[in-house]
Short mmCIF file of C-alpha atoms in Angstrom, two decimals:
data_model
loop_
_atom_site.label_atom_id
_atom_site.label_comp_id
_atom_site.label_asym_id
_atom_site.label_seq_id
_atom_site.Cartn_x
_atom_site.Cartn_y
_atom_site.Cartn_z
CA HIS A 1 11.36 20.58 19.53
CA PHE A 2 13.85 23.34 18.81
CA PRO A 3 17.58 22.74 19.13
CA ARG A 4 18.60 22.22 22.76
CA ASP A 5 14.91 21.60 23.59
CA LEU A 6 14.32 25.27 24.35
CA LYS A 7 11.56 25.65 26.97
CA TRP A 8 10.41 28.03 29.71
CA GLN A 9 12.24 27.27 32.94
CA ASN A 10 9.26 28.47 34.97
CA ASN A 11 5.82 26.88 34.47
CA ASN A 12 4.05 30.15 35.27
CA VAL A 13 4.26 31.96 31.93
CA THR A 14 3.02 35.51 31.36
CA PHE A 15 1.52 36.89 28.15
CA ARG A 16 0.33 40.27 26.91
CA ILE A 17 -1.73 41.27 23.87
CA LEU A 18 -0.18 44.46 22.53
CA ASN A 19 -2.72 45.28 19.83
CA TYR A 20 -5.84 43.90 18.16
CA THR A 21 -7.00 43.06 14.65
CA PRO A 22 -10.00 45.07 13.42
CA ASP A 23 -11.39 41.83 11.92
CA LEU A 24 -12.77 40.69 15.30
CA THR A 25 -14.03 42.33 18.48
CA LYS A 26 -11.50 42.75 21.28
CA SER A 27 -13.32 40.13 23.36
CA ASP A 28 -13.23 37.69 20.41
CA VAL A 29 -9.45 38.09 20.18
CA ASP A 30 -9.04 37.77 23.96
CA ARG A 31 -11.15 34.61 23.92
CA ALA A 32 -9.29 33.08 20.97
CA ILE A 33 -5.90 33.68 22.63
CA ARG A 34 -7.08 32.45 26.03
CA THR A 35 -8.64 29.32 24.53
CA ALA A 36 -5.48 28.68 22.52
CA LEU A 37 -3.37 28.91 25.68
CA ASN A 38 -5.78 26.56 27.47
CA VAL A 39 -5.13 23.96 24.75
CA TRP A 40 -1.58 23.65 26.10
CA SER A 41 -2.28 24.24 29.80
CA ASP A 42 -4.89 21.46 29.74
CA VAL A 43 -2.17 18.87 29.07
CA THR A 44 0.81 20.37 30.96
CA PRO A 45 1.51 22.01 34.35
CA LEU A 46 1.86 25.35 32.54
CA THR A 47 -0.23 28.34 33.71
CA PHE A 48 -0.69 31.60 31.76
CA LYS A 49 -1.11 34.97 33.42
CA LYS A 50 -2.27 37.95 31.39
CA LEU A 51 -0.40 41.25 31.84
CA GLN A 52 -1.98 44.55 30.84
CA ASN A 53 1.37 46.37 30.61
CA GLY A 54 5.06 45.81 30.95
CA ILE A 55 7.12 42.98 29.48
CA ALA A 56 5.52 39.55 29.42
CA ASP A 57 7.18 36.29 28.39
CA ILE A 58 4.89 36.01 25.36
CA MET A 59 4.16 39.36 23.68
CA ILE A 60 1.35 38.96 21.16
CA SER A 61 0.75 41.43 18.34
CA PHE A 62 -0.70 41.93 14.86
CA GLY A 63 1.44 43.52 12.17
CA SER A 64 1.87 43.53 8.40
CA LYS A 65 4.95 43.22 6.13
CA GLU A 66 8.01 44.41 8.11
CA HIS A 67 6.72 44.73 11.65
CA GLY A 68 9.86 45.23 13.72
CA ASP A 69 11.65 41.87 13.83
CA TYR A 70 13.28 41.85 10.35
CA ASN A 71 11.14 38.79 9.60
CA PRO A 72 8.53 40.39 7.35
CA PHE A 73 5.09 39.07 6.51
CA ASP A 74 3.96 38.89 2.91
CA GLY A 75 0.47 40.33 2.51
CA PRO A 76 -2.65 38.15 2.20
CA ASP A 77 -2.23 34.33 2.35
CA GLY A 78 1.20 32.75 2.23
CA LEU A 79 2.65 33.42 5.68
CA LEU A 80 -0.09 33.73 8.30
CA ALA A 81 1.86 34.18 11.55
CA HIS A 82 5.08 33.24 13.28
CA ALA A 83 6.42 32.92 16.80
CA TYR A 84 9.76 32.63 18.56
CA PRO A 85 10.88 29.80 20.82
CA PRO A 86 11.12 30.36 24.61
CA GLY A 87 13.83 32.82 25.66
CA GLN A 88 14.57 36.37 26.73
CA GLY A 89 13.64 39.39 24.63
CA ILE A 90 11.86 38.33 21.47
CA GLY A 91 11.75 34.78 22.77
CA GLY A 92 8.15 33.56 23.00
CA ASP A 93 6.80 36.52 21.08
CA THR A 94 3.96 35.69 18.69
CA HIS A 95 3.03 37.77 15.65
CA PHE A 96 -0.02 37.53 13.39
CA ASP A 97 -0.10 38.88 9.84
CA GLU A 98 -2.66 41.68 9.89
CA ASP A 99 -3.03 41.39 6.10
CA GLU A 100 -4.92 38.14 6.64
CA HIS A 101 -8.63 38.09 7.37
CA TRP A 102 -9.02 36.67 10.89
CA THR A 103 -12.26 34.96 11.85
CA LYS A 104 -13.75 32.83 14.60
CA ASP A 105 -15.26 30.34 12.13
CA SER A 106 -14.07 28.57 8.98
CA SER A 107 -14.84 31.36 6.53
CA ALA A 108 -11.25 32.61 6.59
CA TYR A 109 -8.23 32.00 8.84
CA ASN A 110 -9.49 30.95 12.24
CA LEU A 111 -7.55 32.97 14.83
CA PHE A 112 -7.93 30.35 17.55
CA ILE A 113 -6.42 27.56 15.42
CA VAL A 114 -3.51 29.70 14.19
CA ALA A 115 -2.91 31.02 17.73
CA ALA A 116 -2.89 27.50 19.21
CA HIS A 117 -0.26 26.51 16.61
CA GLU A 118 1.93 29.62 17.13
CA LEU A 119 1.72 29.40 20.92
CA GLY A 120 2.98 25.84 20.51
CA HIS A 121 6.15 27.42 19.05
CA ALA A 122 6.22 30.00 21.85
CA LEU A 123 6.31 27.09 24.31
CA GLY A 124 9.07 25.18 22.52
CA MET A 125 7.39 23.05 19.84
CA SER A 126 8.77 23.08 16.30
CA HIS A 127 6.85 21.77 13.24
CA SER A 128 5.48 18.26 13.01
CA THR A 129 5.52 16.13 9.85
CA ASP A 130 2.17 14.58 10.82
CA ALA A 131 -0.46 16.08 8.52
CA GLY A 132 -3.08 15.74 11.25
CA ALA A 133 -1.09 17.41 14.04
CA LEU A 134 -1.74 20.96 15.23
CA MET A 135 2.01 21.64 14.78
CA TYR A 136 1.91 20.71 11.07
CA PRO A 137 3.07 23.86 9.26
CA ILE A 138 0.17 24.17 6.79
CA TYR A 139 -3.13 25.74 7.84
CA SER A 140 -6.25 23.63 7.84
CA TYR A 141 -9.50 24.24 9.63
CA SER A 142 -10.77 21.46 11.88
CA THR A 143 -13.39 21.05 14.54
CA GLY A 144 -13.20 19.19 17.85
CA PHE A 145 -10.12 18.76 20.01
CA VAL A 146 -7.21 20.42 18.18
CA LEU A 147 -4.31 18.40 19.60
CA ALA A 148 -3.15 15.12 18.09
CA GLU A 149 -1.24 12.47 20.02
CA ASP A 150 1.92 13.74 18.35
CA ASP A 151 1.38 17.25 19.81
CA ILE A 152 0.69 15.97 23.32
CA GLU A 153 3.71 13.68 23.24
CA GLY A 154 5.90 16.65 22.19
CA ILE A 155 4.73 19.19 24.74
CA GLN A 156 4.73 16.71 27.61
CA ALA A 157 8.29 15.74 26.73
CA LEU A 158 9.16 19.36 27.61
CA TYR A 159 6.91 20.08 30.58
CA GLY A 160 5.37 16.81 31.72
CA PRO A 161 1.63 16.10 31.96
CA ASN A 162 -0.95 18.20 33.75
CA PRO A 163 -1.24 16.56 37.23
CA ASP A 164 -5.01 16.94 37.22
CA GLN A 165 -5.47 16.55 33.51
CA LYS A 166 -9.06 16.24 32.38
CA LYS A 167 -9.70 13.28 30.13
CA VAL A 168 -8.72 14.54 26.70
CA LYS A 169 -9.42 12.79 23.41
CA PRO A 170 -6.53 13.68 21.14
CA LYS A 171 -6.83 13.14 17.41
CA PRO A 172 -5.10 9.88 16.47
CA ASP A 173 -1.86 10.28 14.57
CA ALA A 174 -1.86 9.91 10.82
CA PRO A 175 -1.91 6.20 9.84
CA ASP A 176 1.37 4.79 8.58
CA LYS A 177 0.94 3.43 5.05
CA CYS A 178 3.51 0.68 5.61
CA ASP A 179 2.06 -0.60 8.87
CA PRO A 180 1.66 -4.31 8.01
CA MET A 181 -1.62 -4.44 9.89
CA LEU A 182 -3.07 -1.46 8.00
CA SER A 183 -6.69 -1.82 6.91
CA PHE A 184 -8.70 0.58 4.72
CA ASP A 185 -12.01 2.31 5.39
CA ALA A 186 -12.89 2.83 1.72
CA THR A 187 -11.41 3.06 -1.76
CA THR A 188 -12.53 4.66 -5.00
CA GLU A 189 -11.29 5.86 -8.36
CA LEU A 190 -11.39 9.58 -9.00
CA ARG A 191 -10.68 10.78 -12.51
CA GLY A 192 -7.94 8.27 -13.10
CA GLU A 193 -6.49 8.40 -9.61
CA THR A 194 -7.11 5.96 -6.78
CA ILE A 195 -8.31 7.39 -3.44
CA ILE A 196 -7.89 5.33 -0.26
CA PHE A 197 -9.67 6.53 2.89
CA LYS A 198 -8.32 5.73 6.35
CA ASP A 199 -9.44 7.54 9.55
CA ARG A 200 -9.40 11.34 8.97
CA PHE A 201 -7.06 11.01 6.03
CA TYR A 202 -6.94 9.76 2.48
CA TRP A 203 -4.11 8.67 0.25
CA ARG A 204 -4.08 9.75 -3.36
CA LEU A 205 -2.44 7.42 -5.84
CA HIS A 206 -1.67 8.84 -9.26
CA PRO A 207 -0.51 6.46 -12.05
CA GLN A 208 2.53 8.66 -12.72
CA MET A 209 3.28 9.27 -9.04
CA PRO A 210 4.05 5.98 -7.33
CA GLU A 211 4.50 7.82 -4.01
CA PRO A 212 1.03 8.14 -2.44
CA GLU A 213 0.19 11.55 -1.00
CA GLN A 214 -1.57 11.66 2.38
CA THR A 215 -4.02 14.51 3.05
CA LEU A 216 -6.75 15.31 5.58
CA ILE A 217 -10.24 14.61 4.18
CA GLN A 218 -11.41 17.91 5.66
CA PHE A 219 -8.62 19.74 3.81
CA THR A 220 -10.02 18.77 0.43
CA TRP A 221 -13.72 18.25 1.21
CA PRO A 222 -14.63 20.31 4.32
CA SER A 223 -18.28 19.24 4.18
CA LEU A 224 -17.49 15.53 4.36
CA PRO A 225 -17.45 13.68 7.68
CA ASN A 226 -14.11 12.65 9.19
CA LYS A 227 -14.89 8.97 8.69
CA VAL A 228 -15.80 7.31 5.39
CA ASP A 229 -17.35 3.80 5.26
CA ALA A 230 -17.44 3.29 1.49
CA ALA A 231 -16.95 5.14 -1.79
CA TYR A 232 -17.26 4.55 -5.52
CA GLU A 233 -16.97 6.53 -8.73
CA ASN A 234 -19.68 6.67 -11.36
CA PRO A 235 -17.49 7.63 -14.34
CA GLU A 236 -20.45 8.26 -16.65
CA LYS A 237 -21.67 11.04 -14.33
CA ASP A 238 -18.13 12.08 -13.24
CA MET A 239 -19.33 11.70 -9.65
CA VAL A 240 -17.88 10.04 -6.56
CA ILE A 241 -20.38 8.80 -3.99
CA ILE A 242 -19.18 8.79 -0.36
CA PHE A 243 -20.96 6.76 2.33
CA SER A 244 -20.77 7.41 6.06
CA GLY A 245 -23.36 5.87 8.36
CA ILE A 246 -26.82 6.20 6.88
CA ARG A 247 -25.85 9.18 4.72
CA MET A 248 -24.20 9.55 1.35
CA TRP A 249 -22.57 12.50 -0.38
CA ALA A 250 -21.98 13.07 -4.10
CA LEU A 251 -18.78 14.84 -5.15
CA ASN A 252 -17.98 16.30 -8.52
CA GLY A 253 -14.24 16.80 -8.16
CA TYR A 254 -13.76 19.12 -5.18
CA ASN A 255 -17.41 20.22 -5.16
CA LEU A 256 -20.34 18.76 -3.27
CA VAL A 257 -23.27 18.06 -5.60
CA ASP A 258 -26.42 19.98 -4.65
CA GLY A 259 -29.09 18.08 -2.77
CA TYR A 260 -26.60 15.94 -0.81
CA PRO A 261 -26.18 14.43 1.73
CA LYS A 262 -29.05 12.01 1.18
CA TYR A 263 -30.06 8.87 3.08
CA ILE A 264 -28.59 5.65 1.71
CA HIS A 265 -32.09 4.18 1.70
CA LYS A 266 -32.85 6.34 -1.33
CA LEU A 267 -30.85 3.76 -3.27
CA GLY A 268 -33.39 1.13 -2.30
CA LEU A 269 -31.54 -0.29 0.70
CA PRO A 270 -33.92 -1.37 3.49
CA LYS A 271 -34.08 0.77 6.66
CA THR A 272 -32.43 -2.10 8.55
CA VAL A 273 -29.17 -1.33 6.72
CA ARG A 274 -27.39 1.31 8.80
CA LYS A 275 -23.99 1.29 7.08
CA VAL A 276 -22.50 0.42 3.72
CA ASP A 277 -19.18 -1.42 4.22
CA ALA A 278 -17.89 -1.06 0.67
CA ALA A 279 -19.04 0.02 -2.78
CA VAL A 280 -17.61 -0.50 -6.24
CA HIS A 281 -18.80 0.40 -9.74
CA ILE A 282 -18.17 -2.29 -12.33
CA LYS A 283 -17.19 -0.41 -15.46
CA GLY A 284 -19.04 -1.39 -18.62
CA THR A 285 -21.97 -3.02 -16.75
CA GLY A 286 -23.59 0.13 -15.33
CA LYS A 287 -23.88 -1.71 -12.04
CA THR A 288 -22.64 -0.65 -8.62
CA LEU A 289 -22.17 -3.33 -5.96
CA LEU A 290 -22.87 -2.35 -2.35
CA PHE A 291 -21.55 -4.59 0.40
CA THR A 292 -23.13 -4.83 3.85
CA ASP A 293 -21.92 -7.51 6.28
CA GLU A 294 -22.01 -10.89 4.50
CA GLU A 295 -24.35 -9.72 1.74
CA TYR A 296 -24.19 -7.44 -1.28
CA TRP A 297 -26.61 -5.52 -3.44
CA SER A 298 -26.57 -4.53 -7.11
CA TYR A 299 -27.67 -1.02 -8.01
CA ASP A 300 -28.48 -0.12 -11.60
CA GLU A 301 -27.13 3.38 -12.22
CA ALA A 302 -29.15 3.93 -15.39
CA THR A 303 -32.56 3.19 -13.82
CA GLY A 304 -31.58 4.37 -10.35
CA THR A 305 -33.05 1.22 -8.82
CA MET A 306 -31.77 -1.77 -6.95
CA ASP A 307 -31.73 -4.96 -9.03
CA SER A 308 -34.23 -7.62 -7.96
CA GLY A 309 -33.02 -10.80 -6.34
CA TYR A 310 -30.72 -9.00 -3.91
CA PRO A 311 -29.20 -9.04 -1.37
CA ARG A 312 -27.14 -12.11 -2.20
CA ILE A 313 -24.42 -13.81 -0.14
CA ILE A 314 -20.99 -12.46 -1.09
CA GLU A 315 -19.26 -15.82 -0.85
CA ASP A 316 -21.84 -17.51 -3.10
CA ASP A 317 -21.09 -15.18 -5.99
CA PHE A 318 -17.43 -14.46 -5.27
CA PRO A 319 -15.90 -17.82 -4.29
CA GLY A 320 -12.85 -17.33 -2.13
CA MET A 321 -14.13 -14.12 -0.59
CA ASP A 322 -15.51 -15.42 2.66
CA ASP A 323 -14.83 -12.30 4.72
CA GLU A 324 -16.74 -9.08 5.21
CA VAL A 325 -15.52 -6.32 2.93
CA ASP A 326 -13.90 -3.08 4.18
CA ALA A 327 -13.35 -1.63 0.72
CA ALA A 328 -13.52 -2.68 -2.93
CA LEU A 329 -11.89 -1.56 -6.17
CA TYR A 330 -12.43 -2.61 -9.79
CA GLN A 331 -9.27 -2.21 -11.86
CA HIS A 332 -8.12 -3.78 -15.15
CA GLY A 333 -10.96 -6.30 -15.11
CA TYR A 334 -10.22 -7.55 -11.61
CA LEU A 335 -12.25 -6.91 -8.47
CA TYR A 336 -10.17 -6.24 -5.37
CA PHE A 337 -11.73 -6.87 -1.96
CA PHE A 338 -9.96 -5.38 1.05
CA HIS A 339 -10.55 -6.86 4.49
CA GLY A 340 -8.23 -6.04 7.40
CA HIS A 341 -4.62 -6.27 6.29
CA VAL A 342 -5.43 -8.67 3.41
CA GLN A 343 -6.69 -7.95 -0.10
CA TYR A 344 -8.27 -10.54 -2.37
CA GLU A 345 -7.99 -10.33 -6.16
CA TYR A 346 -11.12 -11.78 -7.77
CA SER A 347 -11.05 -12.74 -11.45
CA TYR A 348 -14.35 -12.59 -13.33
CA THR A 349 -12.99 -14.90 -15.98
CA ALA A 350 -11.78 -17.53 -13.49
CA ARG A 351 -14.85 -16.82 -11.29
CA LYS A 352 -12.75 -17.08 -8.11
CA VAL A 353 -10.21 -15.33 -5.94
CA ILE A 354 -6.89 -15.96 -7.67
CA ARG A 355 -4.51 -14.00 -5.49
CA ILE A 356 -4.17 -12.75 -1.91
CA MET A 357 -1.90 -9.85 -1.02
CA TRP A 358 -1.18 -7.40 1.78
CA THR A 359 -3.76 -4.64 1.81
CA ASN A 360 -1.07 -1.97 1.68
CA SER A 361 0.79 -3.48 -1.27
CA ILE A 362 -1.31 -1.03 -3.29
CA LEU A 363 0.64 1.67 -1.42
CA ASN A 364 3.98 0.20 -2.56
CA CYS A 365 4.67 -1.29 0.86
CA LEU B 1 19.12 28.45 -22.32
CA PRO B 2 17.12 31.23 -20.60
CA LEU B 3 14.22 29.87 -18.58
CA PRO B 4 10.73 30.75 -19.80
CA SER B 5 9.48 33.59 -17.52
CA GLU B 6 6.71 31.49 -15.90
CA ASN B 7 9.30 28.93 -14.83
CA LYS B 8 11.50 31.67 -13.53
CA ASP B 9 8.75 32.94 -11.24
CA ASN B 10 8.26 29.48 -9.82
CA TRP B 11 11.99 29.17 -9.41
CA LEU B 12 12.33 32.40 -7.54
CA GLN B 13 9.38 31.54 -5.33
CA ALA B 14 10.90 28.13 -4.58
CA GLU B 15 14.26 29.70 -3.73
CA LYS B 16 12.60 32.15 -1.37
CA TYR B 17 10.58 29.33 0.26
CA LEU B 18 13.60 27.08 0.71
CA ARG B 19 15.70 29.95 2.03
CA ARG B 20 13.06 30.89 4.56
CA PHE B 21 12.03 27.43 5.78
CA TYR B 22 14.93 25.09 4.98
CA GLY B 23 18.00 27.27 5.39
CA LEU B 24 18.96 27.34 1.70
CA PRO B 25 22.11 29.48 1.66
CA ALA B 26 21.47 32.88 0.10
CA GLY B 27 23.16 33.94 -3.12
CA LEU B 28 24.63 30.60 -4.12
CA GLN B 29 22.10 29.57 -6.73
CA GLY B 30 22.60 30.14 -10.42
CA ARG B 31 19.49 30.66 -12.45
CA GLN B 32 20.11 27.74 -14.75
CA GLY B 33 19.39 24.16 -13.72
CA THR B 34 19.36 22.69 -10.24
CA SER B 35 22.43 23.25 -8.13
CA GLY B 36 23.41 20.74 -5.48
CA ALA B 37 22.27 22.83 -2.52
CA PHE B 38 18.96 23.66 -4.21
CA LYS B 39 18.28 20.02 -4.95
CA THR B 40 19.22 18.99 -1.44
CA LYS B 41 16.84 21.51 0.11
CA ILE B 42 14.00 20.51 -2.17
CA LYS B 43 14.55 16.92 -1.10
CA GLU B 44 14.43 18.00 2.55
CA MET B 45 11.14 19.77 1.95
CA GLN B 46 9.67 16.87 -0.02
CA SER B 47 10.71 14.45 2.71
CA PHE B 48 9.17 16.68 5.41
CA PHE B 49 5.81 16.81 3.61
CA LYS B 50 6.01 13.12 2.67
CA LEU B 51 5.99 13.97 -1.03
CA LYS B 52 7.89 11.92 -3.60
CA VAL B 53 11.53 12.82 -2.98
CA THR B 54 12.91 13.79 -6.37
CA GLY B 55 14.88 16.99 -5.76
CA ASN B 56 12.94 18.45 -8.66
CA LEU B 57 10.53 21.37 -8.59
CA ASP B 58 7.49 19.37 -9.70
CA ASP B 59 3.87 20.53 -9.63
CA ASN B 60 3.09 18.78 -6.35
CA THR B 61 6.02 20.43 -4.59
CA LEU B 62 5.07 23.83 -5.97
CA GLU B 63 1.48 23.26 -4.85
CA PHE B 64 2.65 22.77 -1.28
CA MET B 65 4.79 25.88 -1.48
CA ASN B 66 1.67 27.86 -2.28
CA LEU B 67 -0.38 26.65 0.70
CA PRO B 68 -1.07 29.12 3.55
CA ARG B 69 1.30 28.31 6.42
CA CYS B 70 3.17 29.30 9.56
CA GLY B 71 6.27 31.46 9.15
CA VAL B 72 8.49 29.39 11.44
CA PRO B 73 11.07 27.29 9.58
CA ASP B 74 10.38 23.54 9.33
CA ILE B 75 13.91 22.40 9.93
CA GLY B 76 15.58 22.67 13.38
CA GLU B 77 18.48 25.03 12.58
CA TYR B 78 16.57 28.01 13.90
CA ASN B 79 18.54 31.20 13.50
#
């Protein structure tokens, strides 16, 4: 919130659109603004009435560089828009940088998403530190319900809930890396860094940067799903394979490799397998292990075929690992199995699990 | 020593960013090295974005400063 929890004292707020961007039709802009206002009215008692003239609480306009409030925009990119907290005069007013290209899809800056964020300010919300919240200051395109729990908690602290609130499904907040019960969805190497997937986010661990960096998956790889089951890196091909459900994607850095997604059964997995729990490439052997429930498979990268004699029981070949596997990593000659909030360190030389740690100890917790 | 020009651009951009979003006082910064206020504001920004808090203008911090964003300041003192 802003200092002194600035808010509108009356739940019936008025707004007016003073001018329009040429990037979209007038009805597209009207719809984007109305839908953005509905985001907040759906979860609060607030109502929004559109004025065609006169002074409204929230005056909405498009302008470039210095546009009348001594708070200039900066040309394309950089600053996209700004808004003022509730109050008289300029209070509540919302300005969009006309030097941006405004769209109603993901091809450039989506007006609805930016408007929903700015109107959050116009209602009394300041910026959130949660990378998955609508009120996070940096633009990212996302589909589905735009509010996260953090946003709803904030706005309802100011105005209360909507008495006849429809059932909404807010995005869960970003996972806390030091939550002792934290489990992982998937892990992989990526050009010397370690990537850990959890919910809609991933942490990026760089050898020289002990502080992991949390980012939205969609921010880096927009064509990936929001949930990853397994992942591994094939260093010889400089490719990371991502599994989600019965599909898999191949990434070359930031780029999606042509021809993907493909079905996981192309690897030779039977149709009965609907999900890969974990995957790990064992450097120097050319083999990739794929874990499903209590069993695992061995895929030969060079021949592109599944090795015969699989699946095998995980516990038979990896004594000490008697749990299903959420994620797996191969580092410095050790195989790390992650299950729930526990990780198991398996030594090939000792042929057994030799250490058990907290899953998130890899995140310096 | 004079900063190499590329560094100077980054520096100026960082100053402008911190002034606009983290209330860095105007006009206090020298061009050489990291003054106390500058370092403090960089730490505030790094803490906000959950980056490694170093107080230094490292690549990661600069990367975030270049991302498209909202023009409202991140820190509560809203003038």
